[in-house]
Amino acid sequence: MKLKTKDIVITTLQRENREISRDELFKLSNISDKASYNLAISELQEDGDIILIKNKNVVLSEAMGYVKATILRSSRYFSFARTADGSPDIFIPCEKMKDAIPGDVVLLQDIRQEEKGPSGGVFRIVKKGDRLITGMVERYKSKLSVIADGGFGYSIPIVRGGELRSRDGDKVRAALMYDQHERKLYCRVLSIYGKANSAKICADAIIDRYGIPSEFSKGLRAEAKRVSEEPITAEEIAKRRDLRDEAILTIDSADAKDLDDAISVKKTENGWTLGVHIADVSHYVREGSELDKEAFERGTSVYFADRVIPMLPEELSNGCCSLNSGTDKLTFSAIMNIDQKGNLCDFEFCKSIINSKVRGVYSEVNEILAGTADDELIKKYSPVEQTLKDGEELFAVLKQNAKERGELEIETTELKFVLNEAGVCIDVSTRTRGKSEEMIEQFMIMANQAAGKLAKEKNIPFVYRIHAKPEAERIAALADLAQACGFRVNKIKPGLTQRDLAELLSAAKDTRYEKLMSMQVLRTMAKAQYDDRPIGHFGLSLADYCHFTSPIRRYPDTSIHRILSALVGGMSIEEIKRKYEDFAEESAKQSSEREVRAVNGERDTEKCYAAEYMTAHIGECYDGVVEGVTAKGIFVSIPCGIEGFVNLSRLENAFFEYNGTTTTIDKRSGISYSIGDSVRIKVTAATVALGTIDYELV
């Protein structure tokens, strides 16, 4: 992989591991262009990666003890910052903040390891956040302030004359202003969303807070409409493998409209032939077009309870790209031969055209596979009856294969929200996964694996889905917690394998600690992300992996479709490298950032809808289970899956002490609460704007 000038400078400084003059560093770096070198030095200094000493000598910031981090949350007395590598958050007392606020990227100095974690102070602000906030207006006496969303732990006064007709309880967008004389933050209201007790209104604010683009321009919609109306010509069909007579179907949720994957399965003498046929988005979203630029900027579709914010205009996502049944569709197919033990023997990728025979629905296919379907369903799925039978057999083998190689099955709770016509949450339940959901997941994993293998074998630029091995410090924390819960931890140590973690999860299954262990294993592992280097996927226990199967809603998938299209179209390896090397790196970086943005926005919105649902149930009592324990109280989950907090520190005549792992004990009465305990709670408060729910024990 070709290194950029900045990368060369950093690599040289790391190799030399010392302070170097600018002229000597230029020579050691073997960079031919002095202008690009000087620009790289300037940008690296601005980004906080290097320190210039008297504008003559250069040294890495980390070599001087500086750490780059982002201010996450703040109170009047202290703040916390987080580094990009996911290390423990760094405590910063207010007198060492240097006017930094949440969202600012800073260089920290004087990093010390304290008993409760690392601490430090701000050396300088590397990059200021946008200084825009969203939040809820509150009135105290005659003054208005904003309880800001995100990392602010205090109210920010609205400057005189900056109210913009906002009132107590409004959800607003505001601009921050720092008074240097008073050393105090103020804000000015820019716009009013509506009342903050509406989850829908809060979702509008969350979209703005994270900078998620929610509308397409008229020009983009016009381009999408024009592209979607292009007919499939005989010339185009002649270039593709014609699979329109194959017993192919899609399987998705009943309300899905962007159907980007279809399957075909045939039993063979040596195993199975699995076809995974993916919408050929890169055929419609041409490289460098305005649609392509917009998709790159968005990176992914975002899913809220009340809306989908698509990566592509609906004319494409729900129209020509969606693999609707009974219609000819252009696809990119992975045809894989799998042996009787579930091993991927050989495969090929080809441009194709399909005509899906059935629009499958997960719940319906689950009934078919369980043998409980009625005559109407049996008739609907009769064109693909053999496909489903062969697919069920293949799935059983693939699942066993995944288990044997150590693929981690981590159970997480996903909530499903039901809204009324006004967009208010009126019901909540937990989503369940049946056999068909798991079957499709395994089939997609096989296609993603095959695409990753092909890219690595051909040594072409690519966007891989990577998942690094857990760090030793996190493994030690997992071992301590698992041991406190009574599990054997002799294998939970640096160098552990996926199978070691799988065995721990298996031991915790159906115990009071099942959810705790699942969540702790998740925290132990690195976050999966996109990268142009094939370092493997730890959680799936696969050496080669990527995301090939959802190009309608993920830009990394569109990226590798474009690269693989060039490969199967006959472009030379050298030309692919020249054309896509920088693109793969940029796409991986952008896709990872946009994924984080989407996940955070979705999570915050989910909290608001959960709180909105519980506002209608204030005063009601439920049986619950303790899911988490902290120094201040316990988190309790009720049957619908919603979690709330019981603040034990507010109880009279009680002094609870947290043991640091699973239990808190009242030193006066001896009453204790541990993870997995059954408790009875009453809902006492739910604040939609903050996404918080409070319970009390009864």
XYZ file of C-alpha atoms in Angstrom:
698
model
C 0.000 0.000 0.000
C 1.381 3.389 -1.022
C 2.078 5.644 1.948
C 1.031 9.282 1.878
C 3.506 12.021 2.796
C 2.104 12.457 6.306
C 2.268 8.694 6.897
C 5.912 8.659 5.762
C 6.783 11.464 8.189
C 5.082 9.686 11.088
C 6.713 6.344 10.200
C 10.149 7.999 10.060
C 9.666 9.688 13.443
C 8.527 6.402 14.972
C 11.562 4.609 13.558
C 14.052 7.248 14.734
C 12.322 7.658 18.115
C 13.969 11.024 18.833
C 13.759 14.761 18.272
C 14.875 15.569 14.710
C 15.504 18.826 12.873
C 13.139 19.592 10.004
C 15.932 19.349 7.433
C 17.223 16.021 8.726
C 13.706 14.589 8.872
C 13.155 15.618 5.243
C 16.271 13.714 4.181
C 15.519 10.637 6.317
C 11.968 10.463 4.972
C 13.163 10.218 1.343
C 10.394 12.562 0.237
C 11.184 14.166 -3.109
C 8.797 17.124 -2.971
C 9.788 19.732 -0.357
C 6.486 21.589 -0.724
C 4.387 18.489 0.078
C 6.736 17.755 2.994
C 6.260 21.239 4.467
C 2.502 20.948 3.995
C 2.532 17.578 5.787
C 4.499 19.057 8.705
C 2.032 21.935 8.964
C -1.008 19.632 8.902
C 0.489 17.167 11.388
C 1.223 20.009 13.800
C -2.277 21.426 13.371
C -3.774 17.961 13.967
C -1.746 17.539 17.163
C 0.269 14.549 15.924
C 3.664 16.268 16.175
C 5.232 19.064 18.214
C 7.457 21.714 16.634
C 10.129 22.934 19.040
C 11.136 26.536 18.248
C 9.911 25.799 14.702
C 13.144 23.883 14.074
C 12.920 20.418 15.553
C 10.153 17.853 15.182
C 9.025 15.202 17.654
C 5.962 12.990 17.950
C 3.387 14.315 20.402
C 3.121 10.894 22.052
C 6.912 10.863 22.562
C 6.520 14.080 24.592
C 3.807 12.483 26.707
C 0.906 14.243 25.000
C -2.303 12.344 24.256
C -4.911 13.346 21.666
C -8.488 12.912 22.866
C -12.022 14.229 22.456
C -13.864 15.916 25.321
C -16.883 13.683 25.936
C -18.763 15.056 28.874
C -18.396 17.896 31.295
C -19.677 19.300 34.572
C -18.908 22.546 36.367
C -16.067 20.877 38.241
C -14.517 18.307 35.902
C -14.645 16.705 32.469
C -13.742 13.434 30.777
C -11.932 12.871 27.482
C -11.668 9.731 25.349
C -8.866 8.633 23.044
C -9.452 6.996 19.663
C -8.024 3.651 20.820
C -10.793 3.128 23.365
C -8.561 3.408 26.456
C -10.226 4.337 29.775
C -11.647 7.868 29.819
C -9.279 10.532 31.165
C -10.402 12.739 34.071
C -9.731 16.483 33.728
C -10.361 18.924 36.619
C -12.068 22.173 35.578
C -8.988 24.334 36.241
C -7.096 22.343 33.583
C -9.730 22.558 30.818
C -8.411 25.699 29.024
C -11.905 26.584 27.748
C -12.402 23.187 26.064
C -15.962 21.883 25.928
C -17.573 18.595 24.811
C -16.885 17.902 21.146
C -13.467 19.573 21.143
C -10.400 17.553 20.143
C -7.544 18.344 22.519
C -3.957 17.464 23.334
C -3.685 16.351 26.943
C -0.582 16.626 29.115
C 0.545 15.455 32.556
C -1.212 12.100 32.182
C -1.142 10.212 35.469
C -2.554 6.879 36.523
C -4.718 7.526 39.577
C -6.527 4.932 41.680
C -9.831 5.574 39.874
C -8.273 5.901 36.421
C -6.089 8.242 34.358
C -6.141 12.019 34.789
C -4.572 14.912 32.917
C -4.968 18.465 31.692
C -5.516 20.212 28.376
C -2.302 21.374 26.676
C -4.127 22.935 23.729
C -7.343 22.635 21.746
C -6.521 20.907 18.454
C -9.930 21.291 16.845
C -13.000 23.008 18.204
C -16.374 21.325 17.883
C -19.074 23.120 15.920
C -20.167 24.993 19.067
C -23.782 24.096 18.320
C -25.948 22.193 20.775
C -29.442 20.817 21.096
C -31.271 20.610 24.377
C -34.333 21.368 26.482
C -35.166 24.827 27.780
C -35.811 25.069 31.508
C -36.883 28.049 33.567
C -35.451 28.734 36.996
C -37.084 31.735 38.628
C -37.074 34.331 35.848
C -34.132 32.993 33.838
C -34.018 30.470 30.996
C -31.235 27.992 30.368
C -30.696 24.945 28.163
C -30.128 21.430 29.486
C -27.831 20.397 26.659
C -27.868 16.958 25.066
C -24.672 14.964 24.906
C -21.769 15.502 27.233
C -22.819 18.566 29.214
C -23.628 17.795 32.818
C -25.068 21.197 33.610
C -27.513 23.805 32.310
C -26.207 26.551 30.025
C -27.786 29.993 30.557
C -29.417 31.648 27.549
C -27.850 35.045 26.911
C -30.189 37.996 27.364
C -32.142 38.550 24.151
C -31.219 35.131 22.805
C -34.403 33.259 23.745
C -36.057 33.400 20.264
C -39.513 33.004 21.856
C -38.487 29.687 23.417
C -40.323 28.567 26.526
C -39.851 26.163 29.388
C -39.966 22.594 28.040
C -39.065 23.415 24.428
C -36.528 21.401 22.472
C -34.119 23.841 20.815
C -30.942 24.216 18.810
C -28.522 26.796 20.171
C -25.099 28.333 19.559
C -22.548 28.328 22.372
C -20.690 31.468 23.424
C -17.815 31.572 25.889
C -17.460 34.652 28.090
C -13.704 35.033 28.595
C -14.156 37.541 31.423
C -16.588 35.412 33.436
C -15.028 32.121 32.186
C -18.554 30.902 31.646
C -20.591 29.371 28.806
C -23.753 30.990 27.480
C -25.940 30.098 24.518
C -28.260 31.743 22.001
C -31.317 29.853 20.690
C -31.251 29.424 16.907
C -34.388 27.356 16.309
C -37.207 25.618 18.164
C -38.137 22.019 17.305
C -41.213 21.729 19.506
C -41.990 20.282 22.918
C -39.251 18.130 24.431
C -41.712 15.561 25.807
C -42.188 14.207 22.272
C -39.765 11.492 21.146
C -40.410 12.463 17.524
C -39.328 16.037 18.260
C -36.269 14.737 20.121
C -35.411 12.551 17.113
C -35.433 15.687 14.932
C -32.943 17.271 17.329
C -30.762 14.146 17.406
C -30.533 14.203 13.603
C -29.210 17.770 13.759
C -26.917 17.119 16.728
C -25.110 14.328 14.917
C -25.170 16.115 11.575
C -27.121 13.355 9.832
C -28.383 14.640 6.446
C -32.092 13.840 6.293
C -33.191 15.319 2.959
C -32.031 14.931 -0.634
C -31.758 17.968 -2.879
C -34.129 18.358 -5.822
C -31.195 17.803 -8.142
C -30.291 14.502 -6.517
C -33.886 13.316 -6.607
C -34.100 14.224 -10.269
C -30.889 12.316 -10.994
C -32.167 9.313 -9.019
C -35.465 9.390 -10.921
C -33.679 9.543 -14.258
C -31.373 6.647 -13.340
C -34.227 4.543 -11.955
C -36.190 4.900 -15.187
C -33.366 3.596 -17.363
C -34.562 0.370 -19.022
C -32.607 -2.868 -18.798
C -31.416 -3.252 -22.372
C -30.801 -6.450 -24.306
C -27.175 -5.361 -24.585
C -26.884 -5.167 -20.782
C -28.528 -8.570 -20.311
C -26.092 -10.104 -22.809
C -23.178 -9.036 -20.580
C -24.619 -10.849 -17.573
C -25.319 -14.359 -16.377
C -29.037 -14.939 -16.832
C -30.462 -16.448 -13.622
C -34.076 -15.447 -14.171
C -35.261 -19.051 -14.329
C -33.569 -19.991 -11.042
C -35.644 -20.588 -7.873
C -34.448 -17.403 -6.198
C -36.190 -15.547 -3.366
C -35.664 -12.677 -0.970
C -36.288 -13.064 2.778
C -36.632 -9.949 4.907
C -38.901 -8.318 7.479
C -42.500 -7.643 6.462
C -42.035 -3.867 6.401
C -38.687 -3.812 4.554
C -38.705 -1.939 1.249
C -34.992 -1.886 0.384
C -34.485 -5.544 -0.540
C -30.811 -5.820 -1.446
C -30.149 -9.570 -1.126
C -31.671 -12.729 -2.594
C -30.631 -16.374 -2.302
C -30.636 -19.651 -4.197
C -29.543 -23.029 -2.780
C -29.108 -26.372 -4.524
C -28.015 -29.682 -3.034
C -25.126 -31.225 -4.995
C -23.251 -34.502 -4.902
C -20.483 -33.014 -2.746
C -22.488 -30.508 -0.722
C -24.375 -27.399 -1.831
C -24.202 -24.549 -4.298
C -25.188 -21.322 -2.567
C -26.019 -18.256 -4.605
C -26.138 -14.876 -2.896
C -27.456 -12.293 -5.338
C -26.998 -8.658 -4.346
C -28.539 -5.547 -5.870
C -26.057 -4.119 -8.375
C -26.083 -0.647 -6.850
C -22.762 0.351 -8.417
C -24.378 -0.052 -11.858
C -26.858 2.714 -11.007
C -24.710 4.862 -8.700
C -21.947 5.738 -11.122
C -18.499 6.498 -9.791
C -17.997 10.224 -9.239
C -21.658 11.110 -9.848
C -23.547 13.415 -7.499
C -25.434 10.359 -6.213
C -22.113 8.687 -5.452
C -20.755 11.756 -3.641
C -23.913 11.977 -1.528
C -23.800 8.262 -0.690
C -20.145 8.600 0.344
C -21.001 11.551 2.581
C -23.888 9.697 4.254
C -22.032 6.397 4.523
C -25.022 4.398 5.722
C -28.777 4.415 6.114
C -29.979 5.343 9.602
C -32.924 3.583 11.221
C -35.123 5.322 13.798
C -38.381 4.057 15.273
C -40.420 6.559 13.249
C -38.402 6.839 10.047
C -35.580 5.579 7.869
C -32.996 8.064 6.647
C -31.730 6.266 3.530
C -28.244 6.453 2.063
C -29.791 6.564 -1.403
C -32.959 8.320 -2.613
C -36.068 6.132 -2.465
C -36.240 6.016 -6.261
C -33.166 3.787 -5.997
C -33.338 2.198 -2.533
C -36.994 1.177 -2.792
C -37.198 1.235 -6.576
C -34.841 -0.016 -9.269
C -32.244 -1.402 -6.824
C -34.716 -3.243 -4.571
C -35.020 -6.913 -5.564
C -38.811 -6.959 -5.706
C -40.339 -10.259 -6.780
C -41.663 -10.825 -10.292
C -39.409 -8.137 -11.761
C -36.133 -8.421 -13.660
C -33.342 -6.992 -11.519
C -29.635 -6.407 -12.101
C -27.501 -8.139 -9.492
C -23.942 -8.976 -8.491
C -23.850 -12.670 -7.596
C -21.543 -14.743 -5.427
C -21.836 -18.399 -6.491
C -20.251 -20.638 -3.852
C -19.636 -24.370 -3.626
C -19.722 -25.604 -0.037
C -18.768 -29.104 1.084
C -20.709 -31.330 3.465
C -18.810 -29.932 6.471
C -19.691 -26.351 5.630
C -16.304 -25.363 4.197
C -16.098 -22.890 1.331
C -14.451 -24.886 -1.467
C -14.562 -22.548 -4.443
C -16.520 -19.552 -5.619
C -16.979 -17.031 -8.380
C -18.400 -13.538 -8.630
C -20.368 -12.468 -11.686
C -22.704 -9.753 -12.890
C -26.165 -11.285 -13.258
C -29.858 -10.681 -13.808
C -32.509 -12.354 -11.632
C -36.262 -12.472 -11.245
C -37.127 -13.279 -7.625
C -39.912 -15.848 -7.443
C -41.132 -14.996 -3.919
C -40.990 -11.958 -1.638
C -40.212 -13.901 1.529
C -40.949 -12.692 5.052
C -38.973 -13.928 8.053
C -42.007 -14.804 10.156
C -43.600 -16.713 7.274
C -40.441 -18.640 6.408
C -40.067 -19.548 10.076
C -43.518 -21.153 9.893
C -42.569 -22.994 6.697
C -39.379 -24.337 8.286
C -41.220 -25.285 11.491
C -43.938 -27.137 9.562
C -46.703 -24.956 11.015
C -47.595 -22.981 7.863
C -51.176 -22.978 6.598
C -52.181 -23.872 3.034
C -52.035 -20.271 1.868
C -48.412 -19.872 2.971
C -47.427 -23.253 1.554
C -48.863 -22.197 -1.806
C -47.035 -18.853 -1.716
C -43.668 -20.529 -1.139
C -44.215 -23.519 -3.459
C -42.005 -22.047 -6.253
C -39.036 -22.105 -3.847
C -39.968 -25.149 -1.758
C -36.793 -27.060 -2.671
C -34.629 -23.970 -2.207
C -35.850 -23.643 1.375
C -35.388 -27.360 2.101
C -31.842 -27.361 0.760
C -31.174 -24.033 2.475
C -32.306 -25.380 5.838
C -29.912 -28.333 5.511
C -27.031 -26.070 4.522
C -27.779 -23.686 7.383
C -27.538 -26.492 9.952
C -24.091 -27.417 8.632
C -22.879 -23.808 8.480
C -24.038 -23.130 12.018
C -22.180 -26.184 13.318
C -19.103 -25.127 11.363
C -19.290 -21.636 12.882
C -19.603 -23.094 16.364
C -16.580 -25.339 15.874
C -14.348 -22.522 14.654
C -15.390 -20.386 17.645
C -17.759 -17.812 16.141
C -19.146 -15.795 19.042
C -22.917 -15.741 19.549
C -23.566 -12.750 21.772
C -27.187 -12.217 22.706
C -28.249 -8.581 22.900
C -31.673 -7.083 23.549
C -33.154 -5.158 20.632
C -36.353 -3.222 21.257
C -39.209 -2.899 18.784
C -41.326 0.253 19.104
C -44.943 0.546 17.958
C -46.106 4.082 17.184
C -49.607 5.462 16.683
C -50.646 7.703 13.786
C -49.349 10.743 15.665
C -45.912 9.125 16.007
C -46.243 8.504 19.755
C -44.839 5.252 21.145
C -47.713 3.094 22.425
C -46.054 -0.316 22.760
C -42.606 -1.860 23.164
C -41.412 -5.440 22.810
C -38.135 -7.266 22.296
C -37.246 -8.475 18.821
C -36.793 -12.214 18.438
C -34.700 -14.052 15.870
C -35.951 -17.247 14.312
C -34.317 -19.855 12.114
C -34.796 -17.914 8.870
C -33.076 -14.813 10.287
C -30.103 -16.910 11.380
C -30.067 -18.775 8.061
C -29.869 -15.597 5.991
C -27.182 -14.248 8.313
C -25.011 -17.343 7.751
C -25.513 -17.157 3.983
C -24.485 -13.493 3.964
C -21.408 -14.299 6.060
C -20.366 -16.866 3.450
C -20.661 -14.308 0.636
C -18.789 -11.682 2.651
C -16.070 -14.214 3.398
C -15.752 -15.170 -0.274
C -15.436 -11.522 -1.337
C -12.727 -10.926 1.264
C -10.842 -14.040 0.161
C -10.951 -12.977 -3.473
C -9.627 -9.498 -2.711
C -6.763 -10.810 -0.597
C -5.836 -13.504 -3.122
C -5.689 -10.920 -5.913
C -3.932 -8.387 -3.653
C -6.193 -5.555 -4.762
C -7.219 -2.433 -2.816
C -10.287 -3.250 -0.756
C -12.511 -2.262 2.151
C -12.408 -5.050 4.735
C -14.578 -5.463 7.814
C -12.048 -5.998 10.582
C -12.289 -6.914 14.236
C -9.022 -6.822 16.177
C -8.072 -9.147 19.025
C -8.947 -7.969 22.566
C -6.350 -6.018 24.528
C -4.735 -7.549 27.625
C -6.158 -4.921 30.009
C -9.723 -5.611 28.904
C -9.205 -9.364 29.081
C -8.028 -8.972 32.690
C -11.175 -6.987 33.563
C -13.340 -9.704 32.006
C -11.489 -12.398 33.969
C -12.009 -10.528 37.252
C -15.739 -10.153 36.650
C -16.218 -13.717 35.417
C -14.381 -15.069 38.451
C -16.546 -12.950 40.771
C -19.583 -14.554 39.121
C -18.218 -18.028 39.798
C -17.019 -19.001 36.319
C -13.736 -20.718 35.515
C -11.301 -18.204 34.063
C -8.127 -20.211 33.497
C -8.436 -19.608 29.736
C -9.449 -15.937 29.997
C -5.983 -14.453 29.598
C -3.903 -12.713 26.908
C -3.760 -14.866 23.801
C -7.229 -16.304 24.344
C -9.084 -17.663 21.336
C -12.620 -17.117 20.143
C -13.457 -20.591 21.413
C -12.338 -19.604 24.936
C -14.822 -16.718 24.948
C -17.498 -18.922 23.396
C -17.038 -21.423 26.237
C -17.462 -18.635 28.811
C -20.667 -17.473 27.116
C -21.896 -21.059 27.002
C -21.212 -21.486 30.723
C -23.178 -18.294 31.464
C -26.147 -19.261 29.293
C -29.424 -19.640 31.211
C -27.810 -18.297 34.402
C -28.494 -14.980 36.121
C -25.243 -13.696 34.630
C -25.994 -14.474 30.969
C -26.703 -10.889 29.905
C -23.878 -9.503 32.053
C -21.315 -11.850 30.503
C -22.564 -11.094 26.995
C -22.229 -7.355 27.580
C -18.814 -7.712 29.225
C -17.500 -9.847 26.373
C -18.709 -7.131 23.990
C -16.853 -4.488 26.030
C -13.750 -6.666 26.093
C -13.516 -6.900 22.346
C -12.368 -4.137 20.039
C -15.008 -2.390 17.968
C -15.478 -3.799 14.493
C -14.670 -1.249 11.805
C -13.681 -0.838 8.177
C -10.070 -0.873 7.025
C -8.097 -1.293 3.831
C -5.872 -3.858 5.588
C -7.029 -7.503 5.864
C -6.295 -8.204 9.531
C -9.249 -10.571 10.006
C -12.426 -10.659 12.063
C -11.921 -11.954 15.613
C -15.598 -12.268 16.559
C -16.466 -14.380 13.515
C -13.146 -16.238 13.673
C -12.499 -15.512 10.000
C -9.221 -14.468 8.395
C -10.933 -12.770 5.456
C -14.110 -10.753 5.784
C -15.866 -7.740 4.317
C -19.357 -6.313 3.832
C -20.557 -7.193 0.327
C -24.247 -7.856 0.867
C -25.962 -4.508 1.647
C -24.929 -1.866 -0.911
C -28.323 -0.127 -0.767
C -27.730 0.900 2.836
C -23.921 0.759 3.354
C -21.321 2.622 1.320
C -18.461 0.176 2.069
C -20.474 -2.508 0.272
C -20.957 -0.179 -2.687
C -17.212 0.523 -2.634
C -16.169 -3.093 -2.924
C -18.858 -3.774 -5.542
C -17.154 -1.089 -7.616
C -13.712 -2.653 -7.114
C -14.909 -6.212 -7.756
C -16.838 -5.017 -10.809
C -13.552 -3.774 -12.223
C -11.933 -7.128 -11.446
C -14.618 -9.327 -13.035
C -14.840 -6.845 -15.906
C -11.248 -7.586 -16.859
C -9.370 -4.576 -15.486
C -5.744 -5.444 -14.713
C -4.556 -5.730 -11.115
C -2.102 -2.882 -11.712
C -4.852 -0.603 -13.003
C -7.142 -1.509 -10.079
C -4.353 -0.620 -7.650
C -3.695 2.678 -9.379
C -7.358 3.601 -9.513
C -8.663 2.397 -6.148
C -5.792 2.408 -3.633
C -6.538 5.851 -2.199
C -10.278 5.328 -2.643
C -10.288 2.148 -0.512
C -8.458 3.902 2.318
C -10.746 6.937 2.203
C -13.900 4.824 1.969
C -12.875 2.674 4.944
C -12.167 5.713 7.115
C -15.358 7.531 6.128
C -17.518 4.413 6.469
C -16.228 3.732 9.998
C -16.931 7.309 11.077
C -20.406 7.334 9.572
C -21.250 3.986 11.160
C -20.377 5.358 14.612
C -22.512 8.446 13.952
C -25.486 6.323 12.907
C -25.205 3.913 15.841
C -24.993 6.758 18.363
C -27.973 8.540 16.825
C -30.057 5.361 16.746
C -29.185 4.566 20.362
C -30.087 8.041 21.620
C -33.387 7.994 19.740
C -34.256 4.575 21.136
C -33.813 5.924 24.671
C -36.211 8.786 23.936
C -38.905 6.454 22.595
C -38.503 4.114 25.564
C -38.945 7.059 27.932
C -41.972 8.295 25.963
C -43.631 4.898 26.300
C -43.000 4.834 30.053
C -44.519 8.300 30.603
C -47.912 6.625 30.154
C -47.038 4.115 32.887
C -45.851 6.365 35.728
C -46.944 4.859 39.042
C -47.357 1.341 37.656
C -45.518 -1.609 39.207
C -43.642 -4.387 37.391
C -41.580 -7.435 38.159
C -38.026 -6.888 36.971
C -34.512 -8.274 36.957
C -31.352 -6.492 38.101
C -29.197 -6.120 34.963
C -26.471 -3.840 36.294
C -25.022 -2.568 39.565
C -23.157 0.708 40.159
C -21.972 2.685 43.156
C -25.177 4.769 43.107
C -27.807 2.162 42.366
C -29.073 -0.633 40.166
C -30.386 -0.964 36.624
C -33.559 -3.014 36.351
C -35.105 -4.465 33.193
C -38.852 -5.114 33.049
C -40.566 -7.748 30.817
C -40.928 -5.504 27.744
C -37.139 -5.033 27.742
C -37.031 -1.427 28.949
C -34.349 -0.666 31.510
C -34.585 1.958 34.244
C -32.425 3.123 37.149
C -33.088 2.727 40.873
C -31.086 5.337 42.796
C -30.229 3.568 46.060
C -28.201 6.522 47.348
C -31.467 8.415 47.920
C -32.924 5.812 50.276
C -33.269 6.964 53.864
C -31.504 5.056 56.648
C -29.484 3.056 54.150
C -25.808 3.014 53.233
C -25.134 0.858 50.190
C -21.621 -0.208 49.319
C -20.802 -1.517 45.838
C -18.390 -4.461 45.673
C -17.082 -3.385 42.287
C -18.524 -6.279 40.301
C -22.022 -7.676 40.758
C -23.432 -6.705 44.161
C -24.286 -3.731 46.358
C -24.945 -4.228 50.104
C -26.678 -2.013 52.653
C -24.212 -1.901 55.559
C -26.992 -1.149 58.033
C -29.657 -3.704 57.159
C -27.571 -6.289 55.318
C -29.942 -6.151 52.328
C -28.113 -6.750 49.067
C -28.917 -6.519 45.377
C -27.005 -8.525 42.808
C -27.131 -8.968 39.061
C -29.851 -11.468 38.220
C -31.965 -10.738 41.323
C -35.719 -10.522 40.837
C -37.183 -7.286 42.199
C -40.490 -5.431 42.191
C -40.332 -1.832 40.970
C -42.582 1.162 40.441
C -42.077 3.614 37.599
C -41.526 7.034 39.176
C -40.287 9.230 36.329
C -39.498 9.240 32.618
C -37.858 12.199 30.900
C -38.181 11.952 27.128
C -35.726 14.766 26.390
C -32.958 13.038 28.341
C -33.990 9.480 27.522
C -33.956 8.544 31.213
C -36.327 6.335 33.218
C -36.424 6.129 37.016
C -37.755 3.274 39.121
C -38.073 2.735 42.837
C -38.201 -0.544 44.745
C -41.542 -1.626 46.197
